[in-house]
Short mmCIF file of C-alpha atoms in Angstrom, two decimals:
data_model
loop_
_atom_site.label_atom_id
_atom_site.label_comp_id
_atom_site.label_asym_id
_atom_site.label_seq_id
_atom_site.Cartn_x
_atom_site.Cartn_y
_atom_site.Cartn_z
CA THR A 7 -93.02 -85.97 2.12
CA GLN A 8 -89.53 -87.22 0.30
CA LEU A 9 -86.86 -86.12 2.42
CA LEU A 10 -83.21 -86.22 1.38
CA GLU A 11 -80.55 -85.82 4.29
CA GLN A 12 -76.94 -85.40 3.24
CA SER A 13 -73.62 -85.93 5.86
CA PRO A 14 -71.97 -84.46 6.90
CA GLN A 15 -72.82 -81.00 6.14
CA PHE A 16 -69.25 -79.68 6.42
CA LEU A 17 -66.09 -81.41 5.60
CA SER A 18 -62.82 -79.78 5.37
CA ILE A 19 -59.65 -81.95 4.87
CA GLN A 20 -56.33 -81.58 3.52
CA GLU A 21 -55.32 -82.28 -0.09
CA GLY A 22 -54.56 -85.88 -1.04
CA GLU A 23 -56.84 -87.21 1.37
CA ASN A 24 -59.71 -89.74 0.67
CA LEU A 25 -63.13 -88.63 1.68
CA THR A 26 -66.76 -90.21 1.15
CA VAL A 27 -70.14 -88.48 1.55
CA TYR A 28 -73.51 -89.87 1.82
CA CYS A 29 -77.27 -89.23 0.50
CA ASN A 30 -80.06 -90.72 2.58
CA SER A 31 -83.72 -90.60 1.50
CA SER A 32 -86.90 -91.50 3.46
CA SER A 33 -88.60 -93.31 0.68
CA VAL A 34 -87.27 -95.35 -2.23
CA PHE A 35 -86.17 -93.01 -5.18
CA SER A 36 -86.16 -94.43 -8.78
CA SER A 37 -82.88 -92.65 -9.77
CA LEU A 38 -80.71 -89.96 -8.06
CA GLN A 39 -78.38 -87.44 -9.77
CA TRP A 40 -75.48 -85.64 -8.03
CA TYR A 41 -74.43 -81.96 -8.43
CA ARG A 42 -71.36 -80.01 -7.53
CA GLN A 43 -72.09 -76.30 -6.80
CA GLU A 44 -68.68 -74.19 -6.53
CA PRO A 45 -68.54 -70.54 -5.01
CA GLY A 46 -70.96 -67.92 -6.90
CA GLU A 47 -72.06 -70.20 -9.24
CA GLY A 48 -75.26 -72.90 -10.41
CA PRO A 49 -74.98 -76.43 -9.18
CA VAL A 50 -73.62 -78.74 -12.47
CA LEU A 51 -74.69 -82.35 -12.91
CA LEU A 52 -71.65 -84.82 -12.08
CA VAL A 53 -73.90 -87.84 -12.59
CA THR A 54 -77.26 -90.03 -12.59
CA VAL A 55 -77.46 -93.11 -10.94
CA VAL A 56 -80.49 -95.42 -11.94
CA THR A 57 -79.87 -98.84 -11.02
CA GLY A 58 -79.88 -100.20 -7.29
CA GLY A 59 -76.26 -101.14 -6.72
CA GLU A 60 -74.91 -99.21 -9.31
CA VAL A 61 -71.41 -97.94 -9.04
CA LYS A 62 -70.35 -95.03 -11.63
CA LYS A 63 -66.97 -93.53 -11.90
CA LEU A 64 -65.74 -90.03 -12.78
CA LYS A 65 -62.01 -89.69 -12.40
CA ARG A 66 -61.20 -89.62 -8.85
CA LEU A 67 -64.91 -89.67 -8.33
CA THR A 68 -66.75 -92.79 -7.22
CA PHE A 69 -70.90 -92.67 -7.24
CA GLN A 70 -72.88 -95.62 -5.66
CA PHE A 71 -76.34 -96.53 -5.69
CA GLY A 72 -77.84 -98.62 -2.80
CA ASP A 73 -79.13 -102.06 -3.42
CA ALA A 74 -82.40 -100.66 -1.67
CA ARG A 75 -82.57 -97.61 -3.62
CA LYS A 76 -82.78 -95.56 -0.69
CA ASP A 77 -79.20 -94.13 -0.05
CA SER A 78 -76.09 -93.24 -2.23
CA SER A 79 -72.57 -92.23 -1.68
CA LEU A 80 -69.93 -90.50 -3.28
CA HIS A 81 -66.22 -91.38 -2.61
CA ILE A 82 -63.83 -88.77 -3.50
CA THR A 83 -59.97 -90.32 -4.03
CA ALA A 84 -57.02 -88.20 -3.37
CA ALA A 85 -59.09 -84.68 -3.12
CA GLN A 86 -57.60 -81.65 -4.78
CA PRO A 87 -58.51 -78.12 -3.91
CA GLY A 88 -60.40 -78.26 -7.13
CA ASP A 89 -62.94 -80.55 -5.55
CA THR A 90 -64.04 -77.81 -2.93
CA GLY A 91 -67.61 -76.65 -3.84
CA LEU A 92 -71.26 -78.09 -2.34
CA TYR A 93 -72.00 -81.12 -3.10
CA LEU A 94 -76.24 -81.60 -3.71
CA CYS A 95 -78.05 -85.02 -4.25
CA ALA A 96 -81.42 -84.70 -5.82
CA CYS A 97 -84.20 -87.21 -6.95
CA GLY A 98 -87.60 -87.56 -8.28
CA GLY A 99 -90.01 -87.48 -5.40
CA ALA A 100 -93.68 -88.77 -5.39
CA THR A 101 -94.88 -85.50 -6.85
CA ASN A 102 -92.34 -86.04 -9.62
CA LYS A 103 -90.41 -82.76 -9.03
CA LEU A 104 -86.92 -83.16 -8.12
CA ILE A 105 -86.26 -82.79 -4.86
CA PHE A 106 -82.39 -81.40 -3.30
CA GLY A 107 -81.18 -82.77 -0.63
CA THR A 108 -79.15 -79.86 2.02
CA GLY A 109 -75.50 -80.65 0.49
CA THR A 110 -72.34 -81.30 1.73
CA LEU A 111 -69.80 -78.32 1.86
CA LEU A 112 -66.38 -79.68 0.93
CA ALA A 113 -63.32 -77.49 1.71
CA VAL A 114 -59.87 -78.94 0.34
CA GLN A 115 -56.82 -77.53 1.84
CA PRO A 116 -53.88 -77.24 -0.23
CA ASN B 18 -72.75 -71.01 -26.45
CA ALA B 19 -74.14 -68.74 -22.85
CA GLY B 20 -76.58 -71.40 -21.57
CA VAL B 21 -78.64 -69.65 -18.58
CA THR B 22 -78.06 -66.36 -18.19
CA GLN B 23 -79.84 -64.52 -15.00
CA THR B 24 -79.86 -60.90 -14.74
CA PRO B 25 -79.53 -59.14 -12.05
CA LYS B 26 -76.65 -60.76 -10.46
CA PHE B 27 -76.87 -58.83 -6.76
CA ARG B 28 -79.81 -56.77 -5.69
CA VAL B 29 -80.93 -55.16 -2.71
CA LEU B 30 -84.55 -54.31 -2.15
CA LYS B 31 -86.10 -52.52 0.66
CA THR B 32 -89.46 -53.98 2.24
CA GLY B 33 -92.49 -53.74 -0.34
CA GLN B 34 -90.36 -52.95 -3.31
CA SER B 35 -90.98 -54.97 -6.04
CA MET B 36 -88.76 -56.41 -8.74
CA THR B 37 -88.43 -58.64 -11.75
CA LEU B 38 -85.74 -61.56 -12.30
CA LEU B 39 -84.82 -62.65 -15.73
CA CYS B 40 -83.65 -65.78 -16.88
CA ALA B 41 -82.51 -66.53 -20.63
CA GLN B 42 -81.71 -69.76 -22.21
CA ASP B 43 -80.28 -70.56 -25.76
CA MET B 44 -80.60 -74.30 -25.58
CA ASN B 45 -84.00 -74.50 -27.13
CA HIS B 46 -85.28 -76.42 -23.51
CA GLU B 47 -88.90 -76.83 -23.19
CA TYR B 48 -88.83 -76.71 -19.22
CA MET B 49 -87.81 -74.07 -16.96
CA TYR B 50 -87.61 -73.78 -13.08
CA TRP B 51 -86.97 -71.33 -10.75
CA TYR B 52 -85.43 -72.47 -7.32
CA ARG B 53 -84.26 -70.38 -4.14
CA GLN B 54 -81.49 -71.59 -2.22
CA ASP B 55 -81.30 -70.59 1.45
CA PRO B 56 -78.70 -72.22 3.72
CA GLY B 57 -79.41 -75.55 5.35
CA MET B 58 -82.38 -76.04 3.22
CA GLY B 59 -81.10 -77.01 -0.25
CA LEU B 60 -82.85 -75.64 -3.22
CA ARG B 61 -86.47 -75.44 -3.12
CA LEU B 62 -88.73 -75.26 -6.17
CA ILE B 63 -90.94 -71.77 -6.54
CA HIS B 64 -92.17 -72.11 -9.93
CA TYR B 65 -91.77 -73.87 -12.83
CA SER B 66 -92.75 -74.17 -16.28
CA VAL B 67 -93.30 -76.83 -19.26
CA GLY B 68 -93.57 -74.86 -22.16
CA GLU B 69 -94.23 -71.24 -23.67
CA GLY B 70 -97.20 -69.52 -22.26
CA THR B 71 -97.26 -71.93 -19.11
CA THR B 72 -96.42 -71.98 -15.36
CA ALA B 73 -97.24 -73.80 -12.55
CA LYS B 74 -96.66 -73.64 -8.64
CA GLY B 75 -93.49 -75.49 -6.96
CA GLU B 76 -93.15 -76.00 -3.49
CA VAL B 77 -92.63 -72.31 -1.95
CA PRO B 78 -94.64 -70.11 -4.77
CA ASP B 79 -96.50 -67.69 -2.39
CA GLY B 80 -94.88 -63.82 -2.65
CA TYR B 81 -93.74 -64.83 -6.29
CA ASN B 82 -95.44 -65.01 -9.59
CA VAL B 83 -94.14 -65.66 -12.99
CA SER B 84 -93.96 -65.57 -16.59
CA ARG B 85 -93.06 -67.40 -19.97
CA LEU B 86 -94.48 -65.65 -23.01
CA LYS B 87 -91.26 -66.66 -24.91
CA LYS B 88 -89.81 -70.13 -25.21
CA GLN B 89 -86.36 -68.73 -23.98
CA ASN B 90 -87.27 -66.21 -21.39
CA PHE B 91 -88.75 -66.92 -17.34
CA LEU B 92 -89.02 -64.05 -15.45
CA LEU B 93 -89.82 -63.88 -11.81
CA GLY B 94 -91.40 -61.23 -9.90
CA LEU B 95 -91.67 -60.06 -6.31
CA GLU B 96 -94.56 -57.80 -6.42
CA SER B 97 -94.01 -56.43 -2.96
CA ALA B 98 -90.58 -57.83 -0.94
CA ALA B 99 -90.33 -59.20 2.21
CA PRO B 100 -87.00 -60.08 4.79
CA SER B 101 -87.97 -63.61 4.21
CA GLN B 102 -87.38 -63.41 0.70
CA THR B 103 -83.56 -62.86 1.05
CA SER B 104 -82.11 -65.61 -0.66
CA VAL B 105 -79.89 -66.46 -3.60
CA TYR B 106 -82.33 -67.50 -6.58
CA PHE B 107 -81.34 -69.81 -9.44
CA CYS B 108 -82.77 -70.30 -12.89
CA ALA B 109 -82.67 -73.72 -14.50
CA SER B 110 -83.88 -75.45 -17.84
CA SER B 111 -83.98 -78.74 -18.93
CA THR B 112 -84.56 -80.61 -22.15
CA THR B 113 -87.18 -82.99 -20.63
CA TRP B 114 -89.16 -83.15 -17.12
CA THR B 115 -86.39 -83.97 -15.12
CA GLY B 116 -88.12 -85.41 -12.19
CA VAL B 117 -89.05 -88.45 -13.84
CA PHE B 118 -86.78 -88.74 -16.93
CA ASN B 119 -83.57 -88.01 -15.44
CA SER B 120 -82.36 -84.97 -17.85
CA PRO B 121 -80.30 -83.11 -15.99
CA LEU B 122 -80.66 -79.44 -15.37
CA HIS B 123 -78.56 -76.36 -16.65
CA PHE B 124 -78.49 -73.97 -13.88
CA GLY B 125 -77.47 -69.68 -14.14
CA ASN B 126 -75.32 -68.64 -11.86
CA GLY B 127 -77.76 -67.03 -9.49
CA THR B 128 -79.12 -63.88 -8.33
CA ARG B 129 -78.27 -62.98 -4.52
CA LEU B 130 -81.49 -60.90 -3.28
CA THR B 131 -81.35 -59.15 0.03
CA VAL B 132 -84.66 -57.71 1.60
CA THR B 133 -83.97 -54.90 4.45
#
């Protein structure tokens, strides 16, 4: 069974700091999606990465797909309180169903 | 454009009671999904549907039933609720099979269910 592990589980930082969260798989994945979930709402897709080594930027967020296609990272520059939320990675598993990681809960203090 | 709408938002049940969670999408998506979200366990797929009139089991289907009589609606039923079914339930939809074709999942805002 393919597993997605995210680290850290929790992160509390001050506004303006930089941070990186990680998503690691026990198996190679074909693609990976990153979602953000705000309190009381459903997850919303941020980005999909497909190619090994791929880097995508979304304003202050930088997403990287590992060369070996078993890991991904999300870097946030100059975090803002609006970045607060649960960050989830998800990939297509061996059964072609989407598997979600357990998430990183980020709190950005003003 | 409402997207994916879930009702109710909150519900408290006693053990053994039954209920139905409603999900409606207005994006004409073929694929619909029910997930449950528990602390430390991420989102787990309960059941899914690849089109009107079809349903299939996901990762954690026991204790749940589903129906998709109309393309826009996907219902999740609990026939005899148990405390282990206390969770937040999310409905989602997509244009193609998300696990293969990378189409994004569009989620509702969830139903928080407590079974006492």
